[in-house]
Amino acid sequence: KWLSVSGAVTVPPGLFGAQYFYLQDNAGRGWQIYMFKKDFPDLQVGDHVTTAGETSETQSGVRIKTKQKTDIKILTGKNDVMPEELAIADIDDAELGSLVKMTGEVLEPKSGKFYIADDSGEILVELKSRAGFKGQIVKESDMVEITGILAASKDAYKIWPRFAKDIKILESKKETNGATPSESAPTNN
């Protein structure tokens, strides 16, 4: 069906993909705005825009397909876009495509992805290649605050940070190779 939406840009064109960007409306719902031609106006995070197009479903919620640059109108520039703070257990499909913030402990860090866990569950944090992340940026057991776009694949949710500043290390755990402080401390005999 045809849908008209307005909101603030949360992910500009070219960051996650050349043919789309994300915006979040005043109710906090996220939308992927897609254009085959990749002919977007110059959009920055926080720009307030309005657009319309045909809807479809993606792994990050509802996609609105636009046809040309004139389908996207910039209303105002540089507004603050506040993420919704969520516990992992509170996530549902209504937040797909929205800018969210979660806090948890890092599990299974690998290049390009890792999990975070809070008291209610765990979620995959996936670093999209166009976002410019390089190498391993967190360590096992770090406490982090992640801001990003909520997406899903099959039966699991995931979060896509946009920029390096979207991953805040709140507490870094030192690696002790499994030894407790008393086991690694020297003894006097």
mmCIF file of C-alpha atoms in Angstrom:
data_model
loop_
_atom_site.group_PDB
_atom_site.id
_atom_site.type_symbol
_atom_site.label_atom_id
_atom_site.label_comp_id
_atom_site.label_asym_id
_atom_site.label_seq_id
_atom_site.Cartn_x
_atom_site.Cartn_y
_atom_site.Cartn_z
ATOM 1 C CA LYS A 1 0.000 0.000 0.000
ATOM 2 C CA TRP A 2 0.961 3.654 -0.353
ATOM 3 C CA LEU A 3 2.198 5.441 2.767
ATOM 4 C CA SER A 4 3.359 8.946 3.624
ATOM 5 C CA VAL A 5 5.725 9.446 6.604
ATOM 6 C CA SER A 6 7.772 12.215 8.121
ATOM 7 C CA GLY A 7 10.524 12.079 10.683
ATOM 8 C CA ALA A 8 14.195 12.615 11.471
ATOM 9 C CA VAL A 9 16.975 10.837 9.564
ATOM 10 C CA THR A 10 18.717 8.293 11.824
ATOM 11 C CA VAL A 11 20.968 6.658 9.186
ATOM 12 C CA PRO A 12 21.934 8.723 6.113
ATOM 13 C CA PRO A 13 22.082 7.216 2.608
ATOM 14 C CA GLY A 14 25.323 5.353 1.908
ATOM 15 C CA LEU A 15 26.129 4.412 5.506
ATOM 16 C CA PHE A 16 24.511 0.951 5.546
ATOM 17 C CA GLY A 17 23.711 0.789 1.828
ATOM 18 C CA ALA A 18 23.679 3.066 -1.217
ATOM 19 C CA GLN A 19 19.973 2.583 -1.977
ATOM 20 C CA TYR A 20 18.398 3.379 1.387
ATOM 21 C CA PHE A 21 18.364 5.421 4.578
ATOM 22 C CA TYR A 22 16.418 5.270 7.847
ATOM 23 C CA LEU A 23 14.137 7.784 9.473
ATOM 24 C CA GLN A 24 12.238 7.772 12.746
ATOM 25 C CA ASP A 25 8.822 9.398 13.103
ATOM 26 C CA ASN A 26 7.575 11.392 16.094
ATOM 27 C CA ALA A 27 6.028 8.244 17.617
ATOM 28 C CA GLY A 28 9.479 6.569 17.641
ATOM 29 C CA ARG A 29 8.765 4.145 14.789
ATOM 30 C CA GLY A 30 11.597 3.496 12.346
ATOM 31 C CA TRP A 31 11.302 3.306 8.561
ATOM 32 C CA GLN A 32 13.705 2.259 5.822
ATOM 33 C CA ILE A 33 13.389 4.606 2.837
ATOM 34 C CA TYR A 34 14.536 2.892 -0.381
ATOM 35 C CA MET A 35 15.268 4.251 -3.861
ATOM 36 C CA PHE A 36 16.533 2.067 -6.698
ATOM 37 C CA LYS A 37 18.181 5.044 -8.476
ATOM 38 C CA LYS A 38 20.197 6.069 -5.352
ATOM 39 C CA ASP A 39 19.474 9.726 -6.194
ATOM 40 C CA PHE A 40 18.890 11.105 -2.689
ATOM 41 C CA PRO A 41 19.053 14.719 -1.563
ATOM 42 C CA ASP A 42 22.007 15.531 0.728
ATOM 43 C CA LEU A 43 20.694 14.052 3.989
ATOM 44 C CA GLN A 44 22.375 14.169 7.394
ATOM 45 C CA VAL A 45 21.471 12.565 10.730
ATOM 46 C CA GLY A 46 18.787 14.721 12.338
ATOM 47 C CA ASP A 47 17.359 16.214 9.127
ATOM 48 C CA HIS A 48 13.554 16.236 9.366
ATOM 49 C CA VAL A 49 12.064 14.944 6.089
ATOM 50 C CA THR A 50 8.772 13.844 4.615
ATOM 51 C CA THR A 51 8.338 11.213 1.924
ATOM 52 C CA ALA A 52 5.828 8.786 0.460
ATOM 53 C CA GLY A 53 5.908 5.543 -1.447
ATOM 54 C CA GLU A 54 4.846 1.935 -1.725
ATOM 55 C CA THR A 55 5.457 -0.238 1.361
ATOM 56 C CA SER A 56 7.090 -3.648 1.692
ATOM 57 C CA GLU A 57 8.727 -5.689 4.489
ATOM 58 C CA THR A 58 12.471 -6.022 5.214
ATOM 59 C CA GLN A 59 14.542 -7.517 8.031
ATOM 60 C CA SER A 60 14.519 -4.097 9.658
ATOM 61 C CA GLY A 61 10.762 -3.520 9.506
ATOM 62 C CA VAL A 62 8.760 -1.612 6.924
ATOM 63 C CA ARG A 63 10.413 -0.259 3.779
ATOM 64 C CA ILE A 64 8.985 2.645 1.827
ATOM 65 C CA LYS A 65 10.002 2.608 -1.841
ATOM 66 C CA THR A 66 10.413 6.052 -3.379
ATOM 67 C CA LYS A 67 10.994 6.666 -7.080
ATOM 68 C CA GLN A 68 12.863 9.980 -7.344
ATOM 69 C CA LYS A 69 14.689 12.671 -5.395
ATOM 70 C CA THR A 70 11.659 14.974 -5.412
ATOM 71 C CA ASP A 71 9.698 12.340 -3.421
ATOM 72 C CA ILE A 72 11.850 13.292 -0.394
ATOM 73 C CA LYS A 73 11.422 16.788 1.011
ATOM 74 C CA ILE A 74 13.725 18.219 3.697
ATOM 75 C CA LEU A 75 11.583 20.184 6.171
ATOM 76 C CA THR A 76 14.233 21.251 8.704
ATOM 77 C CA GLY A 77 17.827 20.353 9.475
ATOM 78 C CA LYS A 78 19.692 18.994 12.493
ATOM 79 C CA ASN A 79 17.185 17.775 15.059
ATOM 80 C CA ASP A 80 18.214 15.541 17.939
ATOM 81 C CA VAL A 81 17.126 11.949 17.465
ATOM 82 C CA MET A 82 16.820 10.146 20.774
ATOM 83 C CA PRO A 83 17.069 6.339 20.846
ATOM 84 C CA GLU A 84 14.549 4.300 22.808
ATOM 85 C CA GLU A 85 16.247 2.607 25.766
ATOM 86 C CA LEU A 86 15.278 -1.074 25.915
ATOM 87 C CA ALA A 87 16.043 -4.214 27.878
ATOM 88 C CA ILE A 88 16.649 -7.103 25.515
ATOM 89 C CA ALA A 89 13.524 -8.949 26.704
ATOM 90 C CA ASP A 90 11.365 -5.900 25.888
ATOM 91 C CA ILE A 91 12.167 -5.938 22.160
ATOM 92 C CA ASP A 92 9.342 -6.708 19.750
ATOM 93 C CA ASP A 93 8.620 -6.230 16.053
ATOM 94 C CA ALA A 94 7.135 -2.762 16.658
ATOM 95 C CA GLU A 95 10.682 -1.424 17.230
ATOM 96 C CA LEU A 96 12.164 -2.851 13.992
ATOM 97 C CA GLY A 97 13.898 -0.075 12.055
ATOM 98 C CA SER A 98 13.944 2.208 15.101
ATOM 99 C CA LEU A 99 16.947 3.748 16.802
ATOM 100 C CA VAL A 100 17.392 1.912 20.104
ATOM 101 C CA LYS A 101 19.877 1.848 22.985
ATOM 102 C CA MET A 102 20.802 -1.236 25.039
ATOM 103 C CA THR A 103 23.326 -1.941 27.771
ATOM 104 C CA GLY A 104 24.941 -5.309 28.390
ATOM 105 C CA GLU A 105 28.011 -7.477 28.731
ATOM 106 C CA VAL A 106 29.983 -8.457 25.627
ATOM 107 C CA LEU A 107 29.921 -12.136 24.678
ATOM 108 C CA GLU A 108 31.779 -13.888 21.849
ATOM 109 C CA PRO A 109 33.490 -10.876 20.229
ATOM 110 C CA LYS A 110 34.639 -11.490 16.653
ATOM 111 C CA SER A 111 35.608 -9.150 13.867
ATOM 112 C CA GLY A 112 32.400 -7.582 12.633
ATOM 113 C CA LYS A 113 30.033 -8.867 15.306
ATOM 114 C CA PHE A 114 29.503 -9.748 18.954
ATOM 115 C CA TYR A 115 26.666 -10.417 21.360
ATOM 116 C CA ILE A 116 25.620 -8.399 24.371
ATOM 117 C CA ALA A 117 23.656 -9.858 27.270
ATOM 118 C CA ASP A 118 21.670 -8.245 30.051
ATOM 119 C CA ASP A 119 19.657 -9.907 32.838
ATOM 120 C CA SER A 120 16.831 -10.598 30.372
ATOM 121 C CA GLY A 121 18.594 -12.118 27.339
ATOM 122 C CA GLU A 122 21.157 -11.555 24.601
ATOM 123 C CA ILE A 123 21.250 -9.880 21.192
ATOM 124 C CA LEU A 124 23.641 -9.873 18.237
ATOM 125 C CA VAL A 125 25.472 -6.618 17.516
ATOM 126 C CA GLU A 126 26.407 -6.603 13.833
ATOM 127 C CA LEU A 127 28.824 -4.034 12.429
ATOM 128 C CA LYS A 128 27.735 -3.319 8.872
ATOM 129 C CA SER A 129 30.766 -2.973 6.603
ATOM 130 C CA ARG A 130 29.794 0.439 5.232
ATOM 131 C CA ALA A 131 29.745 1.889 8.750
ATOM 132 C CA GLY A 132 33.569 1.960 8.814
ATOM 133 C CA PHE A 133 34.279 -0.334 11.767
ATOM 134 C CA LYS A 134 37.623 -2.104 11.608
ATOM 135 C CA GLY A 135 39.006 -4.896 13.751
ATOM 136 C CA GLN A 136 37.827 -6.004 17.144
ATOM 137 C CA ILE A 137 36.580 -2.984 19.084
ATOM 138 C CA VAL A 138 35.340 -4.677 22.281
ATOM 139 C CA LYS A 139 36.602 -7.485 24.491
ATOM 140 C CA GLU A 140 34.847 -10.405 26.177
ATOM 141 C CA SER A 141 33.064 -9.271 29.374
ATOM 142 C CA ASP A 142 33.248 -5.522 28.602
ATOM 143 C CA MET A 143 30.132 -3.676 29.779
ATOM 144 C CA VAL A 144 28.875 -1.612 26.836
ATOM 145 C CA GLU A 145 26.085 0.706 25.799
ATOM 146 C CA ILE A 146 25.042 0.161 22.184
ATOM 147 C CA THR A 147 22.955 2.552 20.081
ATOM 148 C CA GLY A 148 21.779 1.449 16.652
ATOM 149 C CA ILE A 149 19.020 0.351 14.323
ATOM 150 C CA LEU A 150 17.027 -2.691 15.439
ATOM 151 C CA ALA A 151 16.772 -5.420 12.784
ATOM 152 C CA ALA A 152 15.860 -9.109 12.697
ATOM 153 C CA SER A 153 16.908 -12.267 10.896
ATOM 154 C CA LYS A 154 14.869 -15.455 11.021
ATOM 155 C CA ASP A 155 13.934 -15.789 14.717
ATOM 156 C CA ALA A 156 16.490 -13.442 16.267
ATOM 157 C CA TYR A 157 16.869 -9.699 16.708
ATOM 158 C CA LYS A 158 20.086 -7.792 16.087
ATOM 159 C CA ILE A 159 21.293 -4.223 16.410
ATOM 160 C CA TRP A 160 23.298 -2.293 13.819
ATOM 161 C CA PRO A 161 25.428 0.526 15.315
ATOM 162 C CA ARG A 162 25.856 3.412 12.898
ATOM 163 C CA PHE A 163 29.118 5.016 14.015
ATOM 164 C CA ALA A 164 31.997 4.225 16.397
ATOM 165 C CA LYS A 165 30.442 6.620 18.948
ATOM 166 C CA ASP A 166 27.384 4.317 19.061
ATOM 167 C CA ILE A 167 29.480 1.768 20.997
ATOM 168 C CA LYS A 168 30.398 3.080 24.444
ATOM 169 C CA ILE A 169 32.547 0.918 26.691
ATOM 170 C CA LEU A 170 31.236 1.568 30.197
ATOM 171 C CA GLU A 171 33.593 -0.852 31.942
ATOM 172 C CA SER A 172 36.471 -2.776 30.412
ATOM 173 C CA LYS A 173 37.307 -6.113 32.010
ATOM 174 C CA LYS A 174 40.993 -6.988 32.266
ATOM 175 C CA GLU A 175 41.921 -10.413 31.001
ATOM 176 C CA THR A 176 43.451 -12.603 33.713
ATOM 177 C CA ASN A 177 43.672 -15.854 31.725
ATOM 178 C CA GLY A 178 41.169 -17.487 34.039
ATOM 179 C CA ALA A 179 43.106 -16.835 37.266
ATOM 180 C CA THR A 180 41.450 -15.129 40.182
ATOM 181 C CA PRO A 181 43.386 -12.285 41.859
ATOM 182 C CA SER A 182 44.356 -14.498 44.812
ATOM 183 C CA GLU A 183 45.639 -17.250 42.506
ATOM 184 C CA SER A 184 47.796 -14.859 40.491
ATOM 185 C CA ALA A 185 49.197 -12.923 43.483
ATOM 186 C CA PRO A 186 52.707 -13.848 44.620
ATOM 187 C CA THR A 187 52.978 -15.560 47.992
ATOM 188 C CA ASN A 188 55.626 -15.141 50.696
ATOM 189 C CA ASN A 189 56.777 -18.394 52.258
#
